[in-house]
Every structure is written in C-alpha cells, then in structure tokens.
XYZ file of N, CA and C in Angstrom:
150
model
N 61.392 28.057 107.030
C 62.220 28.102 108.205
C 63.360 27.087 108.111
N 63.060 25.611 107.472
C 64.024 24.876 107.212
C 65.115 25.450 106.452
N 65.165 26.441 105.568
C 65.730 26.358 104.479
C 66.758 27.796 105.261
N 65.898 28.633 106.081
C 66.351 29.619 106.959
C 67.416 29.213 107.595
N 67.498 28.062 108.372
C 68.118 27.891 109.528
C 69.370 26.764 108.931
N 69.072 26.167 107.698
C 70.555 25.527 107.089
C 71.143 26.387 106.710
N 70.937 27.674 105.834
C 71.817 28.725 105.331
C 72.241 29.985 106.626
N 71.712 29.267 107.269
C 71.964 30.371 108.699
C 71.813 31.709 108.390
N 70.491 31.934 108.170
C 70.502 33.542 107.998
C 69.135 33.186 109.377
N 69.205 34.831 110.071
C 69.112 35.011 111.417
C 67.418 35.275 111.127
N 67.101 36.239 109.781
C 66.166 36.704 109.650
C 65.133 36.147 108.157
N 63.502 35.824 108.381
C 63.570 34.733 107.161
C 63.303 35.652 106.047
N 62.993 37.209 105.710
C 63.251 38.498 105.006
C 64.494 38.355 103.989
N 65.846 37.869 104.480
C 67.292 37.549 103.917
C 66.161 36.076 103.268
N 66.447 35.164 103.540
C 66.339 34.035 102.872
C 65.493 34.114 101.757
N 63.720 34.606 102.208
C 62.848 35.391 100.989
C 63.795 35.757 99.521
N 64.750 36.811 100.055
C 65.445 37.083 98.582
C 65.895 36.068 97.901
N 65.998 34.873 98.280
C 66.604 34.148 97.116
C 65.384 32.884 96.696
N 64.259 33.214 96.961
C 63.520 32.656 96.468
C 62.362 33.413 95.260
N 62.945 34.684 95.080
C 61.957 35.370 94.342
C 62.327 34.764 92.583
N 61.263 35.115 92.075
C 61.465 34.518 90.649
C 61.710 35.748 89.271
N 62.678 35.765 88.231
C 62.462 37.257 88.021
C 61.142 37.056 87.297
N 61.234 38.653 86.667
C 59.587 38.771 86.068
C 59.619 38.140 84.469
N 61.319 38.476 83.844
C 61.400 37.994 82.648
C 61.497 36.453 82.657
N 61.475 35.848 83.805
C 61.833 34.046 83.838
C 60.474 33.737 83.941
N 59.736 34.075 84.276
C 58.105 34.237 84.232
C 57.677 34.689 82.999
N 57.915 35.028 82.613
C 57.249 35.183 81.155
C 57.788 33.856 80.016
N 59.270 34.426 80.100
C 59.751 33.205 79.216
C 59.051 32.149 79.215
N 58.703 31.520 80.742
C 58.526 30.326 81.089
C 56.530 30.022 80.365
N 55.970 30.900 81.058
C 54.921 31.097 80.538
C 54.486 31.348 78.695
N 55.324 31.740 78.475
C 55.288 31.956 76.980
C 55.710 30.445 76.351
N 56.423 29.744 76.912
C 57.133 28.851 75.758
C 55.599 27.180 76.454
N 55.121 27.827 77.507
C 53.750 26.907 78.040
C 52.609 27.088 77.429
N 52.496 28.221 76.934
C 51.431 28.625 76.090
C 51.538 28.253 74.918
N 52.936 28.346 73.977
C 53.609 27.806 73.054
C 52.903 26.497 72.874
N 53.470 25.553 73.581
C 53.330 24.291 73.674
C 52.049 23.647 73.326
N 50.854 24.581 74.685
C 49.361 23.735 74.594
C 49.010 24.602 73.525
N 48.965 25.398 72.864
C 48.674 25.727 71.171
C 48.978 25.381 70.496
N 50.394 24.852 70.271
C 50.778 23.901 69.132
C 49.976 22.383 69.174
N 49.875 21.822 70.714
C 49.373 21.037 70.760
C 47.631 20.852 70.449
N 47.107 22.081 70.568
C 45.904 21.787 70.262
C 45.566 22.258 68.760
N 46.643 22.585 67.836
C 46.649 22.967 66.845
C 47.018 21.663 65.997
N 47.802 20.775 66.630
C 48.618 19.593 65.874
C 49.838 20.715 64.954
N 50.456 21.510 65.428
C 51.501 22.044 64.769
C 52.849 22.104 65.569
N 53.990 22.423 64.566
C 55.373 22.295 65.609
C 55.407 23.650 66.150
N 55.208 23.384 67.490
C 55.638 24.556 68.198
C 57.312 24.977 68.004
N 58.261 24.618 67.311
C 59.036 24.969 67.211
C 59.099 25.973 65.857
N 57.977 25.725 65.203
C 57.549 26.644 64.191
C 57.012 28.038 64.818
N 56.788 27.911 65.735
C 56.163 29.518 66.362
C 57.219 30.174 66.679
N 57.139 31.785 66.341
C 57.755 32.491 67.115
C 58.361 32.948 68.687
C-alpha cells in the first residue's frame, strides 16, 4: 500500500504489475545459485561450468 499510494496508482492490481519477476530472471538467477553451491561443494571454478 506504501508503495501504492507514492506512485499514486488508485488501484493496488496496477502497482502488482511492476512487482512481478520474469520467469527467465528466475531461472537465470537460480541457475547461476545452483552454479555457485556446486562449485562450492565441489572445490571447483564455477566459472568453469556451463
């Protein structure tokens, strides 16, 4: 509602839209996290992974 009523939108449905996340920024994000704690529990450079 805070975030509603500084951008002055009337309805909090409008504001919702700009908090959605896409599905490919979710993955990316998730992929390069998974990346990470495998390399790390591997002792390898995760920059070596695909």
């Amino acid at each position: 509602m805070f975030v509603q009523q500084q951008v002055g939108h009337e309805h909090s449905s409008t504001t919702a839209l700009y908090t959605g996340v896409s599905s490919d920024y979710r993955t990316r994000t998730l992929r390069a996290a998974m990346t990470k704690m495998a390399a790390e529990a591997t002792g390898t450079d995760p920059r070596n992974t695909p």
